[in-house]
Short mmCIF file of C-alpha atoms in Angstrom, two decimals:
data_model
loop_
_atom_site.label_atom_id
_atom_site.label_comp_id
_atom_site.label_asym_id
_atom_site.label_seq_id
_atom_site.Cartn_x
_atom_site.Cartn_y
_atom_site.Cartn_z
CA MET A 298 23.51 9.31 12.55
CA GLU A 299 21.83 12.61 13.47
CA GLY A 300 20.71 13.03 9.86
CA LYS A 301 18.42 10.05 10.30
CA LEU A 302 16.75 11.47 13.40
CA VAL A 303 13.65 13.39 12.47
CA GLY A 304 13.39 16.71 14.29
CA VAL A 305 17.01 17.32 15.28
CA HIS A 306 17.70 21.06 15.03
CA LYS A 307 21.23 22.16 14.15
CA ILE A 308 22.49 25.71 14.51
CA LYS A 309 25.88 27.37 14.12
CA VAL A 310 26.94 29.94 16.70
CA LYS A 311 29.90 32.29 16.97
CA LEU A 312 31.81 31.96 20.21
CA ALA A 313 33.43 34.76 22.21
CA ASP A 314 36.86 34.00 20.75
CA GLY A 315 35.52 34.40 17.22
CA SER A 316 35.41 30.71 16.35
CA GLU A 317 32.28 28.85 15.23
CA ALA A 318 30.59 25.90 16.90
CA THR A 319 27.63 23.72 15.95
CA TYR A 320 24.97 22.99 18.56
CA TYR A 321 22.33 20.30 18.28
CA TYR A 322 18.88 20.45 19.86
CA ALA A 323 16.25 17.74 20.22
CA TRP A 324 13.74 19.89 18.36
CA ARG A 325 13.28 23.38 17.01
CA GLY A 326 11.82 26.14 19.15
CA LYS A 327 11.90 27.74 22.57
CA GLY A 328 12.72 25.38 25.40
CA ALA A 329 14.25 22.69 23.19
CA PRO A 330 16.97 20.80 25.12
CA ARG A 331 20.48 20.67 23.74
CA ILE A 332 22.08 17.34 22.80
CA TYR A 333 25.62 17.21 24.18
CA ALA A 334 26.71 13.82 22.83
CA LYS A 335 28.94 13.67 19.76
CA PRO A 336 26.91 13.65 16.51
CA GLY A 337 26.94 10.38 14.63
CA THR A 338 27.45 8.25 17.72
CA LYS A 339 25.20 5.79 19.48
CA ALA A 340 25.24 8.08 22.51
CA PHE A 341 23.83 10.90 20.36
CA THR A 342 20.89 8.74 19.31
CA GLN A 343 20.26 7.55 22.85
CA GLU A 344 20.26 11.11 24.19
CA PHE A 345 17.89 12.24 21.44
CA VAL A 346 15.49 9.40 22.23
CA ARG A 347 15.65 10.15 25.95
CA LEU A 348 14.95 13.85 25.44
CA THR A 349 12.07 13.38 23.00
CA ARG A 350 10.44 10.33 24.56
CA ASP A 351 8.45 12.29 27.11
CA ARG A 352 8.10 15.49 25.11
CA PRO A 353 4.56 16.73 25.66
CA THR A 354 2.43 16.85 22.54
CA HIS A 355 -0.68 18.96 22.54
CA VAL A 356 -3.52 18.46 20.11
CA ALA A 357 -6.15 21.16 20.30
CA SER A 358 -9.65 19.76 20.59
CA GLY A 359 -12.18 20.64 17.94
CA THR A 360 -9.59 20.66 15.15
CA ILE A 361 -8.63 18.49 12.19
CA ALA A 362 -5.65 17.32 14.24
CA SER A 363 -8.00 16.02 16.93
CA LEU A 364 -10.11 14.30 14.26
CA VAL A 365 -6.99 12.54 12.99
CA GLU A 366 -6.16 11.31 16.49
CA GLU A 367 -9.70 10.06 17.06
CA PHE A 368 -9.70 8.29 13.70
CA ARG A 369 -6.37 6.62 14.54
CA SER A 370 -7.85 5.20 17.74
CA THR A 371 -10.77 3.46 16.02
CA ALA A 372 -10.96 -0.32 15.78
CA LYS A 373 -11.39 -0.09 12.02
CA TYR A 374 -8.14 1.83 11.63
CA LYS A 375 -6.25 -0.53 13.90
CA SER A 376 -7.48 -3.49 11.85
CA LEU A 377 -5.86 -2.16 8.67
CA ALA A 378 -2.84 -3.96 7.28
CA PRO A 379 0.48 -2.78 8.80
CA ASN A 380 1.75 -1.46 5.46
CA THR A 381 -1.45 0.52 4.98
CA ARG A 382 -1.17 2.06 8.44
CA LYS A 383 2.47 2.90 7.77
CA ASP A 384 1.48 4.83 4.64
CA TYR A 385 -1.37 6.53 6.48
CA GLU A 386 0.86 7.60 9.37
CA ARG A 387 3.17 9.36 6.94
CA MET A 388 0.26 11.16 5.31
CA PHE A 389 -1.29 12.03 8.68
CA GLY A 390 1.88 13.97 9.47
CA ILE A 391 1.56 16.01 6.28
CA ILE A 392 -2.15 16.64 6.87
CA LYS A 393 -1.55 17.78 10.44
CA ALA A 394 1.35 19.99 9.39
CA LYS A 395 -1.05 21.91 7.14
CA PHE A 396 -4.36 21.72 9.03
CA ASP A 397 -3.25 21.15 12.62
CA THR A 398 -5.45 23.89 14.12
CA PHE A 399 -8.11 24.02 11.39
CA PRO A 400 -11.44 24.13 13.30
CA ILE A 401 -13.92 21.30 12.82
CA SER A 402 -16.69 23.87 12.47
CA ALA A 403 -14.89 25.34 9.45
CA ILE A 404 -14.92 21.96 7.67
CA GLU A 405 -18.65 22.34 7.13
CA ALA A 406 -18.46 25.99 6.10
CA ARG A 407 -19.10 27.07 2.54
CA GLY A 408 -15.80 27.40 0.70
CA SER A 409 -13.92 24.73 2.68
CA ARG A 410 -13.90 22.36 -0.29
CA LYS A 411 -11.95 24.97 -2.27
CA VAL A 412 -9.39 25.25 0.55
CA PHE A 413 -8.75 21.50 0.59
CA LEU A 414 -8.62 21.21 -3.21
CA GLU A 415 -6.12 24.06 -3.41
CA TRP A 416 -3.97 22.25 -0.86
CA ARG A 417 -4.11 19.09 -2.96
CA ASP A 418 -3.14 21.08 -6.04
CA THR A 419 0.08 22.22 -4.35
CA MET A 420 1.16 18.58 -4.81
CA LYS A 421 0.03 18.38 -8.44
CA ASP A 422 3.54 17.51 -9.65
CA ALA A 423 2.92 14.10 -8.06
CA PRO A 424 -0.78 13.67 -8.93
CA ARG A 425 -1.21 10.15 -7.59
CA SER A 426 0.32 11.12 -4.26
CA ALA A 427 -1.82 14.26 -4.16
CA ASP A 428 -4.95 12.17 -4.69
CA MET A 429 -3.92 9.76 -1.94
CA HIS A 430 -3.44 12.57 0.59
CA LEU A 431 -6.78 14.16 -0.23
CA GLY A 432 -8.41 10.73 -0.29
CA LEU A 433 -7.23 10.03 3.24
CA LEU A 434 -8.53 13.39 4.42
CA ALA A 435 -11.84 12.61 2.71
CA ARG A 436 -11.94 9.26 4.50
CA ILE A 437 -11.47 10.97 7.86
CA PHE A 438 -14.28 13.40 7.02
CA ALA A 439 -16.53 10.52 5.93
CA TRP A 440 -15.90 8.80 9.26
CA ALA A 441 -16.60 12.06 11.12
CA LYS A 442 -19.84 12.55 9.20
CA ASP A 443 -20.90 8.98 9.89
CA ASN A 444 -20.57 9.50 13.65
CA GLU A 445 -22.16 12.98 13.36
CA THR A 446 -19.09 14.93 14.40
CA ILE A 447 -19.64 16.90 11.20
CA LEU A 448 -22.83 17.14 9.16
CA ARG A 449 -21.23 17.70 5.74
CA ASN A 450 -18.24 16.10 4.05
CA PRO A 451 -16.85 18.72 1.66
CA LEU A 452 -14.71 16.14 -0.12
CA GLU A 453 -17.41 13.88 -1.49
CA ARG A 454 -17.23 13.10 -5.23
CA VAL A 455 -13.87 14.73 -5.89
CA GLU A 456 -12.32 14.03 -9.29
CA HIS A 457 -8.79 12.67 -9.22
CA LEU A 458 -5.81 14.48 -10.66
CA HIS A 459 -4.23 11.17 -11.57
CA GLU A 460 -6.07 9.56 -14.46
CA GLY A 461 -3.57 6.85 -15.23
CA THR A 462 -4.50 3.20 -14.86
CA ARG A 463 -2.62 -0.05 -15.25
CA ARG A 464 -5.67 -2.10 -16.11
CA ASP A 465 -4.46 -2.45 -19.71
CA SER A 466 -0.93 -3.38 -18.59
CA VAL A 467 -1.43 -7.04 -19.35
CA TRP A 468 1.46 -9.49 -19.57
CA THR A 469 1.78 -11.14 -22.98
CA MET A 470 1.88 -14.92 -23.21
CA GLU A 471 5.51 -14.64 -24.29
CA GLN A 472 6.38 -12.71 -21.12
CA ILE A 473 4.44 -15.15 -18.94
CA ASN A 474 6.14 -18.14 -20.55
CA THR A 475 9.53 -16.51 -20.09
CA VAL A 476 8.99 -16.09 -16.36
CA LEU A 477 7.51 -19.56 -15.90
CA THR A 478 10.33 -21.29 -17.80
CA LYS A 479 13.43 -19.14 -17.43
CA ALA A 480 13.13 -17.31 -14.10
CA VAL A 481 15.04 -18.61 -11.09
CA PRO A 482 12.94 -21.21 -9.21
CA HIS A 483 12.14 -19.17 -6.09
CA LEU A 484 10.72 -16.33 -8.21
CA ARG A 485 9.09 -18.60 -10.77
CA LYS A 486 7.06 -20.20 -7.97
CA VAL A 487 5.78 -16.82 -6.78
CA ALA A 488 4.72 -15.84 -10.30
CA CYS A 489 3.01 -19.17 -10.87
CA ILE A 490 0.94 -18.98 -7.70
CA ALA A 491 0.13 -15.32 -8.40
CA LEU A 492 -1.30 -16.21 -11.81
CA TRP A 493 -3.37 -19.14 -10.53
CA THR A 494 -4.73 -17.50 -7.36
CA MET A 495 -5.11 -13.82 -8.39
CA GLN A 496 -3.87 -12.70 -4.98
CA ARG A 497 -1.85 -9.64 -3.93
CA GLN A 498 1.90 -9.77 -3.44
CA ALA A 499 1.77 -9.38 0.35
CA ASP A 500 -0.76 -12.20 0.73
CA LEU A 501 1.29 -14.51 -1.48
CA LEU A 502 4.60 -13.93 0.29
CA THR A 503 3.09 -14.48 3.75
CA MET A 504 0.90 -17.45 2.82
CA PRO A 505 1.29 -20.10 5.57
CA THR A 506 1.81 -23.69 4.47
CA LEU A 507 -1.02 -24.68 6.82
CA VAL A 508 -3.60 -23.04 4.51
CA PHE A 509 -3.16 -25.90 2.04
CA ASP A 510 -5.31 -28.91 2.93
CA GLY A 511 -4.11 -31.09 0.09
CA LYS A 512 -6.69 -29.86 -2.41
CA ARG A 513 -7.55 -26.26 -1.65
CA VAL A 514 -5.85 -23.11 -0.40
CA SER A 515 -7.51 -20.86 2.16
CA ILE A 516 -6.24 -17.28 2.04
CA LYS A 517 -7.21 -14.44 4.36
CA GLN A 518 -6.46 -11.22 2.52
CA GLY A 519 -4.51 -8.67 4.50
CA LYS A 520 -6.01 -5.65 2.77
CA THR A 521 -9.70 -6.56 2.85
CA GLY A 522 -9.86 -9.21 5.57
CA ALA A 523 -11.79 -11.43 3.16
CA ARG A 524 -11.13 -15.17 3.25
CA VAL A 525 -11.16 -16.99 -0.07
CA TRP A 526 -10.99 -20.71 -0.83
CA ILE A 527 -9.23 -21.63 -4.05
CA THR A 528 -8.98 -25.10 -5.54
CA ALA A 529 -5.29 -25.68 -6.26
CA ALA A 530 -4.66 -25.87 -10.00
CA PRO A 531 -2.39 -28.68 -11.26
CA ASP A 532 0.32 -26.10 -12.03
CA ILE A 533 0.69 -25.05 -8.39
CA LEU A 534 0.01 -28.37 -6.67
CA PRO A 535 3.70 -29.43 -6.75
CA ILE A 536 4.73 -26.12 -5.15
CA LEU A 537 2.17 -26.48 -2.36
CA GLN A 538 2.95 -30.15 -1.78
CA GLU A 539 6.70 -29.51 -1.62
CA ALA A 540 6.16 -26.78 0.98
CA LYS A 541 3.95 -29.08 3.04
CA GLU A 542 6.40 -31.99 2.88
CA SER A 543 9.26 -29.68 3.87
CA ARG A 544 7.19 -28.49 6.85
CA ARG A 545 8.01 -24.90 6.06
CA GLN A 546 6.25 -22.07 7.84
CA ARG A 547 5.41 -20.39 4.53
CA VAL A 548 4.73 -21.74 1.07
CA LEU A 549 7.05 -19.31 -0.71
CA VAL A 550 10.62 -18.65 0.40
CA ASN A 551 13.69 -16.96 -1.05
CA SER A 552 16.78 -18.62 -2.53
CA LEU A 553 18.13 -19.30 0.98
CA GLY A 554 14.93 -21.02 2.07
CA GLN A 555 14.05 -18.09 4.31
CA ASN A 556 10.79 -16.15 4.50
CA TRP A 557 10.56 -13.30 2.03
CA THR A 558 10.64 -9.69 3.16
CA SER A 559 8.72 -7.20 1.05
CA SER A 560 11.81 -5.19 0.17
CA GLY A 561 13.86 -8.32 -0.49
CA PHE A 562 11.28 -9.67 -2.91
CA LYS A 563 10.91 -6.38 -4.77
CA SER A 564 14.67 -6.11 -5.21
CA SER A 565 15.01 -9.71 -6.40
CA TRP A 566 12.04 -9.40 -8.76
CA ARG A 567 13.35 -6.17 -10.29
CA LYS A 568 16.79 -7.68 -10.95
CA GLU A 569 15.30 -10.84 -12.45
CA MET A 570 12.98 -8.93 -14.79
CA LYS A 571 15.99 -6.96 -16.00
CA ARG A 572 17.91 -10.18 -16.61
CA LEU A 573 14.99 -11.69 -18.52
CA GLY A 574 14.42 -8.52 -20.54
CA ILE A 575 10.82 -8.07 -19.39
CA GLU A 576 9.72 -4.43 -19.47
CA GLY A 577 6.51 -2.41 -19.25
CA VAL A 578 4.71 -4.62 -16.73
CA THR A 579 4.95 -5.07 -12.97
CA PHE A 580 4.39 -7.92 -10.55
CA HIS A 581 1.11 -6.28 -9.53
CA ASP A 582 0.03 -6.47 -13.17
CA LEU A 583 0.02 -10.27 -12.88
CA ARG A 584 -3.22 -9.99 -10.91
CA GLY A 585 -4.95 -7.99 -13.62
CA THR A 586 -3.45 -10.29 -16.24
CA ALA A 587 -4.85 -13.40 -14.55
CA ILE A 588 -8.28 -11.78 -14.23
CA THR A 589 -8.26 -10.62 -17.85
CA TYR A 590 -7.18 -13.99 -19.26
CA ALA A 591 -9.78 -15.76 -17.12
CA TYR A 592 -12.51 -13.43 -18.37
CA ALA A 593 -11.43 -13.88 -21.98
CA HIS A 594 -11.42 -17.68 -21.85
CA LEU A 595 -14.30 -18.54 -19.50
CA ASP A 596 -17.26 -19.92 -21.45
CA ARG A 597 -19.86 -18.18 -19.29
CA SER A 598 -22.10 -15.12 -19.37
CA HIS A 599 -20.61 -11.77 -18.35
CA GLU A 600 -22.34 -11.87 -14.95
CA GLU A 601 -21.12 -15.40 -14.25
CA LYS A 602 -17.56 -14.52 -15.27
CA ILE A 603 -17.47 -11.51 -12.95
CA GLN A 604 -18.93 -13.52 -10.08
CA LEU A 605 -16.44 -16.37 -10.46
CA ILE A 606 -13.51 -13.96 -10.64
CA ALA A 607 -14.83 -12.08 -7.60
CA GLU A 608 -15.01 -15.27 -5.55
CA ILE A 609 -11.34 -16.01 -6.24
CA SER A 610 -9.97 -12.46 -6.05
CA GLY A 611 -11.85 -11.71 -2.82
CA HIS A 612 -14.14 -8.91 -3.96
CA SER A 613 -17.67 -8.69 -2.62
CA ARG A 614 -20.61 -9.37 -4.92
CA GLU A 615 -21.62 -5.70 -4.66
CA ASP A 616 -18.17 -4.36 -5.51
CA ALA A 617 -17.13 -7.01 -8.01
CA GLU A 618 -18.31 -5.34 -11.21
CA THR A 619 -17.01 -1.87 -10.35
CA ILE A 620 -13.65 -2.86 -8.88
CA ILE A 621 -12.78 -5.57 -11.38
CA ARG A 622 -13.77 -3.45 -14.36
CA ARG A 623 -12.07 -0.27 -13.14
CA HIS A 624 -8.84 -1.63 -11.71
CA TYR A 625 -8.07 -5.06 -13.12
CA LEU A 626 -9.99 -6.12 -16.20
CA ALA A 627 -8.34 -4.87 -19.38
CA GLY A 628 -10.21 -3.05 -22.12
CA GLN A 629 -12.38 -4.90 -24.62
CA GLU A 630 -9.81 -4.71 -27.41
CA ILE A 631 -7.25 -6.59 -25.32
CA ILE A 632 -9.85 -9.12 -24.19
CA ASP A 633 -10.84 -9.74 -27.81
CA ALA A 634 -7.19 -10.13 -28.79
CA ILE A 635 -6.63 -12.69 -26.03
CA SER A 636 -9.74 -14.58 -27.13
CA ARG A 637 -8.30 -14.75 -30.65
CA GLY A 638 -4.96 -15.89 -29.25
CA THR A 639 -3.07 -12.84 -30.53
CA LYS A 640 -2.10 -11.23 -27.23
#
């Protein structure tokens, strides 16, 4: 049990009779209280919680740590999706561990950019993670600059270490047909609605049955807060109608008729893809696949195609071209292949 408690400090000491004993403390450092309960027991956990609950935490003002705390208290941060905040909290801990007492005044100083980039490069073995940590720090600095806490953001226009993209990871028609005809029903329904609505996994799994009015689906996206109205395609109408007639809380449920959990869905999806022999693409790639196929088959101008896709996917008019092109829409060769019916 104690291994799951972050911060528990374990030391071995030699007693007067020559034997060894292991002592546990609620944290490392001078003044840390000892935990007397037996390790691995419920009492041990309860004592740890009691000792650490009121432990004073000091954040020096005028430091990056204080900026982090101020940023965490903003309405914009609190409005982020729970999963996003969970990821940010983990990264905040790493940022504070490195720059806890780094003065705000030094952020603006010449040479600070090099300091932050060198820190990012210590994580270069996991380039995407390194970019995410630096990106969060850059976001904090951008917020601080916007409210004039700092006058210069040293992390503007930083090139990413991670250059990979999944925008060309498009499902083939054979793979799509396999899922839509051979997957177990509760997963087939999720895939079908994903393809026809272009929505993210989290928004699909938590979609309330009430959002279906008989003809259209209204979805408020958890990540962006945008609300989109989508006319229900014939392929998903039976799924929506069945959920409404069953008076379920959510449209999509697992094999037991219960609401999906994120981890439960990921596990079930992974096992089903292995059973079906589908490799090289992810559930998230269904969104890019739907966007790419729509673009390839819509008989409209480029601008009209992008606008129509943006209205469904929830991107703003201003961001539509950049975001859809960069993150979702496959390269021209794949689009041409789909148009010819060879993808």
